[in-house]
Structure formats: structure tokens, C-alpha cells
CSV table of C-alpha atoms and ligand atoms in Angstrom, one decimal:
chain,number,residue,atom,x,y,z
A,1,MET,CA,2.9,-79.8,82.7
A,2,ALA,CA,4.9,-77.3,80.7
A,3,ARG,CA,7.9,-76.2,82.8
A,4,SER,CA,9.6,-72.7,83.0
A,5,GLU,CA,6.2,-71.1,83.0
A,6,SER,CA,5.5,-68.4,85.4
A,7,VAL,CA,2.9,-68.6,88.1
A,8,VAL,CA,1.5,-65.5,89.9
A,9,ILE,CA,1.2,-65.6,93.6
A,10,ASN,CA,-1.3,-63.2,95.2
A,11,GLU,CA,-0.3,-62.8,98.9
A,12,VAL,CA,-3.4,-62.5,101.0
A,13,GLY,CA,-1.8,-62.6,104.5
A,14,PRO,CA,-2.4,-58.9,105.2
A,15,ARG,CA,-6.1,-59.5,104.7
A,16,ASP,CA,-7.2,-63.2,105.0
A,17,GLY,CA,-4.3,-63.8,107.4
A,18,LEU,CA,-4.7,-60.9,109.8
A,19,GLN,CA,-8.5,-60.8,109.9
A,20,ASN,CA,-8.7,-63.7,112.2
A,21,GLN,CA,-5.9,-63.0,114.6
A,22,ALA,CA,-6.4,-62.4,118.3
A,23,ARG,CA,-4.0,-59.5,118.1
A,24,VAL,CA,-5.2,-56.6,116.1
A,25,LEU,CA,-2.3,-54.8,114.4
A,26,ALA,CA,-2.1,-51.1,113.9
A,27,PRO,CA,-2.1,-49.8,110.3
A,28,ALA,CA,1.6,-49.0,110.5
A,29,GLN,CA,2.4,-52.6,111.5
A,30,ARG,CA,0.3,-53.8,108.6
A,31,VAL,CA,2.2,-51.5,106.3
A,32,GLN,CA,5.5,-52.9,107.8
A,33,LEU,CA,4.3,-56.4,107.0
A,34,ILE,CA,3.3,-55.5,103.5
A,35,GLU,CA,6.7,-53.8,102.9
A,36,SER,CA,8.5,-56.9,104.0
A,37,LEU,CA,6.4,-58.9,101.5
A,38,LEU,CA,7.2,-56.5,98.7
A,39,ALA,CA,10.9,-57.1,99.5
A,40,THR,CA,10.4,-60.7,98.5
A,41,GLY,CA,9.6,-59.8,94.9
A,42,ILE,CA,5.9,-60.9,95.2
A,43,SER,CA,3.9,-59.3,92.4
A,44,ALA,CA,0.4,-59.1,94.0
A,45,VAL,CA,-0.8,-58.4,97.5
A,46,GLU,CA,-4.3,-58.2,99.0
A,47,VAL,CA,-3.6,-55.3,101.5
A,48,GLY,CA,-6.8,-55.1,103.4
A,49,ALA,CA,-10.6,-54.9,103.5
A,50,PHE,CA,-13.1,-52.1,103.5
A,51,VAL,CA,-15.6,-53.9,105.8
A,52,SER,CA,-17.5,-53.0,108.9
A,53,PRO,CA,-14.9,-52.5,111.6
A,54,LYS,CA,-17.5,-53.9,114.0
A,55,ALA,CA,-17.6,-57.1,112.0
A,56,VAL,CA,-13.8,-57.3,111.4
A,57,PRO,CA,-11.9,-55.0,113.8
A,58,ALA,CA,-8.5,-56.2,112.3
A,59,MET,CA,-9.3,-54.5,109.0
A,60,ALA,CA,-10.1,-51.0,110.5
A,61,GLY,CA,-7.8,-48.4,109.0
A,62,THR,CA,-7.4,-50.0,105.6
A,63,ASP,CA,-7.6,-46.5,104.1
A,64,GLU,CA,-4.4,-45.6,106.1
A,65,VAL,CA,-2.7,-48.7,105.0
A,66,VAL,CA,-3.5,-48.0,101.3
A,67,ALA,CA,-2.3,-44.4,101.6
A,68,ALA,CA,1.1,-45.5,103.1
A,69,LEU,CA,2.0,-48.1,100.5
A,70,PRO,CA,4.8,-47.4,97.9
A,71,PRO,CA,2.8,-46.8,94.7
A,72,GLY,CA,3.3,-49.4,92.0
A,73,ALA,CA,5.4,-51.8,93.9
A,74,ALA,CA,2.9,-54.6,93.3
A,75,ASP,CA,-0.6,-55.1,92.2
A,76,TYR,CA,-2.5,-54.2,95.3
A,77,SER,CA,-6.1,-55.2,95.9
A,78,VAL,CA,-8.7,-54.8,98.7
A,79,LEU,CA,-11.7,-56.8,99.7
A,80,VAL,CA,-15.1,-55.1,99.5
A,81,PRO,CA,-18.2,-56.9,100.7
A,82,ASN,CA,-20.8,-54.4,99.5
A,83,LEU,CA,-21.3,-51.0,97.7
A,84,ARG,CA,-20.2,-49.1,100.8
A,85,GLY,CA,-16.9,-50.9,100.8
A,86,TYR,CA,-16.5,-50.3,97.1
A,87,GLU,CA,-17.1,-46.6,97.5
A,88,LEU,CA,-14.6,-46.4,100.4
A,89,ALA,CA,-12.0,-48.3,98.3
A,90,ARG,CA,-12.5,-45.9,95.4
A,91,GLU,CA,-12.1,-42.9,97.6
A,92,ALA,CA,-8.9,-44.4,99.0
A,93,GLY,CA,-7.6,-44.6,95.5
A,94,CYS,CA,-7.6,-48.4,95.1
A,95,THR,CA,-7.1,-49.7,91.6
A,96,THR,CA,-8.3,-53.3,92.2
A,97,VAL,CA,-11.1,-54.5,94.4
A,98,ASN,CA,-12.1,-58.0,95.4
A,99,LEU,CA,-15.8,-58.9,95.6
A,100,VAL,CA,-17.0,-62.0,97.4
A,101,VAL,CA,-20.0,-64.1,96.5
A,102,ALA,CA,-20.3,-67.5,98.1
A,103,ALA,CA,-21.7,-70.4,96.1
A,104,SER,CA,-23.8,-71.3,99.1
A,105,ASN,CA,-26.8,-69.1,100.2
A,106,THR,CA,-26.2,-69.7,103.9
A,107,MET,CA,-22.6,-68.7,103.6
A,108,ASN,CA,-23.6,-65.4,102.0
A,109,GLU,CA,-26.1,-64.8,104.7
A,110,LYS,CA,-23.5,-65.4,107.5
A,111,ASN,CA,-20.6,-63.6,105.8
A,112,ILE,CA,-22.2,-60.5,104.2
A,113,ARG,CA,-25.8,-60.7,105.4
A,114,MET,CA,-27.2,-61.1,101.9
A,115,SER,CA,-28.8,-63.9,99.9
A,116,THR,CA,-26.8,-65.2,96.9
A,117,ALA,CA,-29.3,-63.4,94.6
A,118,ASP,CA,-28.8,-60.1,96.5
A,119,ALA,CA,-25.0,-60.5,96.5
A,120,MET,CA,-25.0,-61.0,92.8
A,121,ALA,CA,-27.1,-57.9,92.3
A,122,VAL,CA,-24.7,-55.9,94.4
A,123,SER,CA,-21.8,-57.3,92.5
A,124,ARG,CA,-23.3,-56.3,89.1
A,125,ASP,CA,-23.8,-52.8,90.5
A,126,VAL,CA,-20.2,-52.6,91.8
A,127,LEU,CA,-18.9,-54.1,88.5
A,128,ALA,CA,-20.7,-51.4,86.5
A,129,ARG,CA,-19.4,-48.6,88.7
A,130,ALA,CA,-15.9,-50.0,88.7
A,131,SER,CA,-15.8,-50.3,85.0
A,132,GLU,CA,-16.7,-46.6,84.7
A,133,ALA,CA,-14.1,-45.6,87.3
A,134,GLY,CA,-11.4,-47.7,85.6
A,135,ILE,CA,-11.1,-50.0,88.7
A,136,ALA,CA,-10.4,-53.7,88.1
A,137,VAL,CA,-12.6,-56.2,89.9
A,138,GLN,CA,-11.6,-59.7,90.9
A,139,ALA,CA,-14.6,-61.8,92.0
A,140,TYR,CA,-14.2,-64.5,94.7
A,141,VAL,CA,-16.6,-67.4,94.4
A,142,ALA,CA,-16.3,-68.5,98.0
A,143,THR,CA,-17.1,-72.0,99.4
A,144,ALA,CA,-16.6,-73.3,95.8
A,145,TRP,CA,-16.3,-76.9,96.9
A,146,GLU,CA,-17.9,-77.1,100.4
A,147,CYS,CA,-19.8,-74.9,102.7
A,148,PRO,CA,-19.5,-75.2,106.5
A,149,PHE,CA,-23.3,-74.9,106.8
A,150,GLU,CA,-24.7,-76.6,103.6
A,151,GLY,CA,-22.0,-79.2,102.9
A,152,ALA,CA,-21.1,-80.1,99.3
A,153,VAL,CA,-21.5,-77.3,96.9
A,154,SER,CA,-22.8,-77.8,93.3
A,155,ALA,CA,-20.2,-77.3,90.7
A,156,ALA,CA,-22.9,-76.1,88.3
A,157,GLU,CA,-23.7,-73.3,90.8
A,158,VAL,CA,-20.0,-72.3,90.9
A,159,MET,CA,-19.8,-72.3,87.1
A,160,ARG,CA,-23.1,-70.3,86.8
A,161,LEU,CA,-21.9,-67.6,89.3
A,162,SER,CA,-18.4,-67.4,87.7
A,163,GLY,CA,-19.9,-67.0,84.2
A,164,ASP,CA,-22.3,-64.3,85.3
A,165,LEU,CA,-19.6,-62.4,87.2
A,166,LEU,CA,-17.2,-62.5,84.2
A,167,GLU,CA,-20.0,-61.4,81.9
A,168,ALA,CA,-20.7,-58.5,84.2
A,169,GLY,CA,-17.1,-57.4,83.9
A,170,ALA,CA,-15.0,-59.2,86.5
A,171,ALA,CA,-11.4,-59.4,85.3
A,172,ASN,CA,-10.7,-62.6,87.3
A,173,ILE,CA,-12.6,-65.3,89.1
A,174,VAL,CA,-11.0,-66.7,92.3
A,175,LEU,CA,-12.3,-70.2,93.1
A,176,ALA,CA,-12.0,-70.2,96.9
A,177,ASP,CA,-12.0,-73.2,99.1
A,178,THR,CA,-12.9,-71.0,102.1
A,179,ILE,CA,-12.8,-73.7,104.7
A,180,GLY,CA,-10.1,-75.9,103.2
A,181,ALA,CA,-12.3,-78.9,102.7
A,182,ALA,CA,-11.8,-79.7,99.0
A,183,SER,CA,-9.6,-82.6,98.0
A,184,PRO,CA,-7.4,-82.9,94.9
A,185,GLY,CA,-9.8,-84.9,92.7
A,186,ALA,CA,-12.6,-82.4,93.2
A,187,VAL,CA,-10.2,-79.5,92.6
A,188,GLU,CA,-9.0,-81.0,89.4
A,189,THR,CA,-12.5,-81.6,88.1
A,190,LEU,CA,-13.8,-78.1,88.8
A,191,ALA,CA,-10.6,-76.3,87.8
A,192,ALA,CA,-10.5,-78.1,84.5
A,193,GLU,CA,-14.2,-77.3,83.8
A,194,ALA,CA,-13.5,-73.6,84.6
A,195,VAL,CA,-10.3,-73.4,82.6
A,196,ASP,CA,-12.2,-75.0,79.7
A,197,ALA,CA,-15.1,-72.5,80.0
A,198,PHE,CA,-13.3,-69.3,80.9
A,199,GLY,CA,-9.6,-69.6,80.1
A,200,SER,CA,-6.7,-69.9,82.6
A,201,GLU,CA,-5.8,-66.3,82.3
A,202,ARG,CA,-9.1,-65.3,84.0
A,203,LEU,CA,-8.8,-67.8,87.0
A,204,THR,CA,-7.1,-68.0,90.4
A,205,CYS,CA,-7.4,-70.7,93.1
A,206,HIS,CA,-7.5,-69.9,96.8
A,207,PHE,CA,-6.9,-72.8,99.1
A,208,HIS,CA,-6.9,-73.2,102.9
A,209,ASP,CA,-4.7,-75.8,104.5
A,210,THR,CA,-7.2,-77.1,107.1
A,211,ARG,CA,-6.8,-80.7,106.1
A,212,ALA,CA,-3.2,-80.4,104.9
A,213,PHE,CA,-4.4,-80.6,101.3
A,214,GLY,CA,-3.2,-77.1,100.3
A,215,VAL,CA,-0.2,-78.3,98.4
A,216,ALA,CA,-1.9,-81.3,96.9
A,217,ASN,CA,-4.9,-79.1,95.8
A,218,THR,CA,-2.5,-76.6,94.2
A,219,TYR,CA,-0.8,-79.4,92.3
A,220,ALA,CA,-4.2,-80.6,91.1
A,221,ALA,CA,-5.2,-77.1,90.0
A,222,LEU,CA,-1.8,-76.7,88.2
A,223,GLY,CA,-2.4,-79.8,86.3
A,224,ALA,CA,-5.8,-78.4,85.2
A,225,GLY,CA,-4.0,-75.3,83.9
A,226,ILE,CA,-4.5,-72.8,86.8
A,227,ARG,CA,-1.5,-70.4,86.9
A,228,ARG,CA,-2.5,-67.9,89.6
A,229,PHE,CA,-2.8,-68.7,93.3
A,230,ASP,CA,-3.6,-67.0,96.6
A,231,ALA,CA,-1.4,-67.8,99.6
A,232,SER,CA,-0.8,-66.4,103.0
A,233,ILE,CA,2.6,-65.8,104.6
A,234,GLY,CA,3.3,-68.3,107.3
A,235,GLY,CA,0.0,-70.0,106.6
A,236,LEU,CA,-1.7,-67.3,108.7
A,237,GLY,CA,-5.4,-67.0,108.7
A,238,GLY,CA,-8.9,-68.3,108.7
A,239,CYS,CA,-12.4,-66.9,108.1
A,240,PRO,CA,-14.1,-65.5,111.2
A,241,PHE,CA,-17.5,-66.4,109.7
A,242,ALA,CA,-16.7,-69.9,108.5
A,243,PRO,CA,-16.4,-72.2,111.5
A,244,GLY,CA,-13.4,-74.6,111.4
A,245,ALA,CA,-11.5,-72.8,108.7
A,246,SER,CA,-7.7,-72.5,109.3
A,247,GLY,CA,-5.1,-70.6,107.5
A,248,ASN,CA,-4.4,-70.4,103.7
A,249,ILE,CA,-1.8,-72.5,102.1
A,250,ALA,CA,1.5,-70.9,103.3
A,251,THR,CA,3.2,-68.8,100.8
A,252,GLU,CA,6.6,-70.4,101.5
A,253,ASP,CA,5.1,-73.9,100.9
A,254,LEU,CA,3.7,-72.7,97.6
A,255,VAL,CA,6.9,-71.0,96.4
A,256,LEU,CA,8.8,-74.2,97.3
A,257,LEU,CA,6.5,-76.4,95.5
A,258,LEU,CA,6.4,-74.2,92.4
A,259,GLY,CA,10.1,-73.7,92.3
A,260,GLN,CA,10.8,-77.5,92.7
A,261,GLU,CA,8.3,-78.2,89.9
A,262,GLY,CA,10.2,-75.7,87.7
A,263,PHE,CA,7.7,-72.9,87.7
A,264,SER,CA,8.9,-69.4,88.2
A,265,THR,CA,7.3,-67.1,90.8
A,266,GLY,CA,9.9,-64.3,91.2
A,267,VAL,CA,9.6,-64.7,95.0
A,268,GLU,CA,12.9,-64.9,96.9
A,269,LEU,CA,12.7,-67.6,99.6
A,270,SER,CA,15.2,-66.1,102.1
A,271,ALA,CA,13.3,-62.7,102.1
A,272,LEU,CA,10.0,-64.7,102.5
A,273,LEU,CA,11.4,-66.4,105.6
A,274,ARG,CA,12.2,-63.0,107.1
A,275,SER,CA,8.6,-62.0,106.4
A,276,VAL,CA,7.4,-65.2,108.2
A,277,GLN,CA,9.5,-64.3,111.2
A,278,LEU,CA,8.1,-60.7,111.1
A,279,VAL,CA,4.5,-61.8,110.9
A,280,GLY,CA,5.1,-64.2,113.9
A,281,GLU,CA,6.5,-61.3,115.9
A,282,LEU,CA,3.8,-58.9,115.0
A,283,THR,CA,0.8,-61.3,115.6
A,284,GLY,CA,2.4,-63.2,118.5
A,285,ALA,CA,0.9,-66.3,116.8
A,286,CYS,CA,2.7,-69.4,115.9
A,287,VAL,CA,3.1,-69.2,112.2
A,288,GLY,CA,5.0,-71.0,109.6
A,289,GLY,CA,4.0,-73.3,106.7
A,290,ARG,CA,4.5,-77.0,106.7
A,291,ALA,CA,7.9,-76.6,105.0
A,292,TRP,CA,9.0,-73.7,107.3
A,293,ARG,CA,11.3,-75.7,109.5
A,294,TRP,CA,13.1,-77.4,106.6
A,295,LEU,CA,13.4,-74.2,104.7
A,296,THR,CA,14.9,-72.5,107.8
A,297,LEU,CA,17.4,-75.3,108.0
A,298,GLN,CA,18.3,-74.9,104.3
A,299,GLN,CA,18.8,-71.2,104.9
A,300,GLU,CA,21.2,-71.9,107.7
A,301,LYS,CA,23.1,-74.1,105.3
A,302,GLY,CA,23.2,-71.3,102.7
A,303,ARG,CA,21.2,-73.3,100.2
A,304,LEU,CA,18.5,-70.7,99.3
A,305,ARG,CA,19.0,-69.0,95.9
A,306,GLY,CA,16.2,-66.8,94.9
A,307,GLU,CA,13.1,-69.0,94.5
A,308,GLN,CA,15.2,-72.2,94.5
A,309,VAL,CA,16.8,-74.5,97.1
A,310,VAL,CA,20.1,-75.7,95.8
A,311,ARG,CA,22.5,-78.3,97.0
B,1,LIG,N1,-17.3,-50.7,105.5
B,1,LIG,C1,-17.4,-50.1,106.7
B,1,LIG,N2,-18.6,-50.1,107.3
B,1,LIG,C2,-19.6,-50.7,106.8
B,1,LIG,C3,-19.6,-51.2,105.5
B,1,LIG,C4,-18.3,-51.3,104.9
B,1,LIG,N3,-18.2,-51.9,103.7
B,1,LIG,N4,-20.8,-51.7,105.2
B,1,LIG,C5,-21.6,-51.5,106.2
B,1,LIG,N5,-20.9,-50.8,107.2
B,1,LIG,C6,-21.4,-50.3,108.4
B,1,LIG,C7,-22.6,-49.5,108.4
B,1,LIG,O1,-22.3,-48.1,108.2
B,1,LIG,C8,-23.3,-49.8,109.7
B,1,LIG,O2,-22.6,-49.0,110.7
B,1,LIG,P1,-23.3,-48.5,112.0
B,1,LIG,O3,-23.8,-49.7,112.8
B,1,LIG,O4,-22.3,-47.7,112.7
B,1,LIG,O5,-24.5,-47.7,111.5
B,1,LIG,C9,-22.9,-51.2,110.0
B,1,LIG,O6,-21.8,-51.5,109.2
B,1,LIG,C10,-24.0,-52.2,109.6
B,1,LIG,O7,-24.4,-51.8,108.3
B,1,LIG,P2,-25.4,-52.7,107.4
B,1,LIG,O8,-25.6,-52.2,106.1
B,1,LIG,O9,-26.7,-53.0,108.2
B,1,LIG,O10,-24.6,-54.0,107.2
B,1,LIG,P3,-24.8,-55.4,107.9
B,1,LIG,O11,-25.0,-55.4,109.4
B,1,LIG,O12,-25.8,-56.1,107.1
B,1,LIG,O13,-23.3,-56.1,107.7
B,1,LIG,C11,-21.3,-56.2,106.3
B,1,LIG,C12,-22.8,-56.4,106.5
B,1,LIG,C13,-20.9,-56.8,105.0
B,1,LIG,C14,-20.9,-54.7,106.3
B,1,LIG,C15,-20.6,-56.8,107.5
B,1,LIG,O14,-21.2,-58.0,107.8
B,1,LIG,C16,-19.1,-57.0,107.1
B,1,LIG,O15,-18.3,-56.1,107.0
B,1,LIG,N6,-18.7,-58.3,107.1
B,1,LIG,C17,-17.3,-58.6,106.8
B,1,LIG,C18,-17.2,-59.7,105.8
B,1,LIG,C19,-15.8,-60.2,105.7
B,1,LIG,O16,-14.9,-59.5,105.8
B,1,LIG,N7,-15.7,-61.6,105.6
B,1,LIG,C20,-14.4,-62.2,105.6
B,1,LIG,C21,-13.8,-62.2,104.3
B,1,LIG,S1,-14.7,-63.1,103.1
B,2,LIG,ZN1,-9.7,-67.4,102.4
């Protein structure tokens, strides 16, 4: 792998992380969390979701969150499950929206109450409107390796949906292991096929750490040429509609891996640890990635320098 390259981390804790917490945060607390993330130097943050507040109470008030954020401090995005969500995001002034289409029909039915075909039709509609409005669209292809209801997912279906979404105007495809069931070999195979077909600059990987494969899967995707990853502060998260899913790969684990492998992320580790502490206090949940304890110890020894741990 070529070193000294930069890798973009898209922080999804304020959406994927918070949507599944027992404690629902007020918009002002979500803004406080996002501001602490901005202080780490992170360049992209998914700040919320325009979804039904009945379906996901934790994301109610995303319009207030968006309005309170310092403009231009990072690339902000919001999740939108349907046309209604897109319109709300546009009215709130969002410049990037995240669509979600699962590569499994049952997952689409459970998550957004649409078949895959209907979800694709809605996506094309949103993509056309967004293009006219100058809004960028990232398209998540969820359950890209395994579905909690249907089991193994066909790579051909993932490639087909990704190709169609790009052709319809998506700026980026996020290959999402929604339940954290993929293993490194399968990640490498699909990521390599996608990089070959679509180009690395149009791809992101999104891993959950359910089986402790988050870092291994990231490494496999890096090897296949992926240079953009989602991660969640403290490993917070899980999908309320995907049984068994746990949190995303922790941002601190990802920054540590990338820094040690010589990739640049621009994320400052000590600021990131302050953010982990804050999200723990706000949610009352036990958070912290797999490396959190060790990183805290390194911090006490004064060994954190920017994105690196030095001796
Ligand atoms: N934002 C806010 N409210 C929305 C909405 C949106 N994007 N889309 C629909 N609604 C509201 C409707 O106004 C309606 O409200 P009412 O009951 O007060 O009349 C209610 O939700 C149901 O609307 P309907 O069009 O029948 O949607 P549905 O019942 O088929 O639900 C979703 C579909 C997508 C809105 C809902 O399942 C949802 O928000 N899911 C969240 C998905 C998610 O965040 N998953 C995790 C991340 S992948
Ligand atoms: Zn996720």
C-alpha cells in the first residue's frame, strides 16, 4: 500500500451512533457532541437524520441541529430515507444528503417500508431533485455483505445497485456492513470489484464491529484501494431495525490503525479521546473502542501527537 496518502474519515456517531441509544439527547447536546468532534479536525460528519420521529425518536430535531452548526467547519451530511426526508433536509439548508438502499429486499421493507425496486425509484427521484438543487447525494448500499433476515447477499446485486445509483447521479457509494457480519476476505473481494468498476474516489466503506472485525475489514478495504471510511466515536451505535447489529468501528480505533499504517487523517487523537469521554457522559452508555484503554494510557504518558502515538 502506498503510504503518506490521506484517508477521509466520515464521523457517523451523531447519527448511526445516537439513533440506537436508550437515552435520547436534546438537539443542543447533539450540537455539543458535533462541536467536540469538529475540534478533532475531522473533515466529514453525518449530523443527523430526517426520518420519522416515531420510528427514530433520537433523530427528532435534526433541523435544529443543522441550524446551530458552525457553517463550513466540515462536510456535513444527513440521512434521508424517502422524499419527505429529502425535502426536509433541503428546507433545512443541507448540502449533502445520504440515501439508503439495502441490497436485500427484506431489509428495505423493515428499514424504510419499501421494496428494493421502490427504494430505487425513490432514490432516482431524490437524485434528480438534488441535482437541480445543487445538493450532493451519497448513496448507502446497506447490508452489502449480509442481511439479518436473508443471510448472504449477492455481490452482483450490490454492484448492480451501486452502478445504477452512480448513473442516477450519486456522488459516492457507501458499501455498508450494516450488521457487522462481513469478514476481511469478502470485504477485499467486493471492495476490489467496486474500485475496479467505479473508482476509489467514488467509494466509502462503513463497518460495524459486531464480530470485532472492524479493523481487519478496514485493512482489507484499504488494500483494495478504499480511501474513505465511516466510523463512530467510541464505537457507539447499531441499527434499530437490524437485529444483532452493534456499533460502528470506533473512530479512535480507525485513526490509530491509519496513523500507524502511515496514512494521514488529520484527526487529533487527544481531542478525539475528549470527544469519547463526552459522548459517554451524554449518553450514559459505556463507550470506547477496542483501543480506548490503551490510548488513554498513552495520553497519560504524554505520547499522543496529532494523529500519531510516539514513544
Ligand atoms: N421525516 C419525518 N417524518 C416522516 C418522514 C420523514 N422522512 N417520512 C414519513 N414521515 C411521517 C409521516 O408524515 C407519517 O406521520 P404521521 O403518522 O404523523 O402521519 C409517518 O411518518 C408515516 O408515514 P409513511 O409515509 O406511512 O411512512 P412509513 O410508515 O412507511 O415509514 C419511514 C417510513 C421511512 C418514514 C420510517 O420507517 C422511518 O423514518 N424509518 C427510519 C429509518 C432509519 O432511520 N433507519 C436507520 C438508518 S439506515
Ligand atoms: Zn451503520
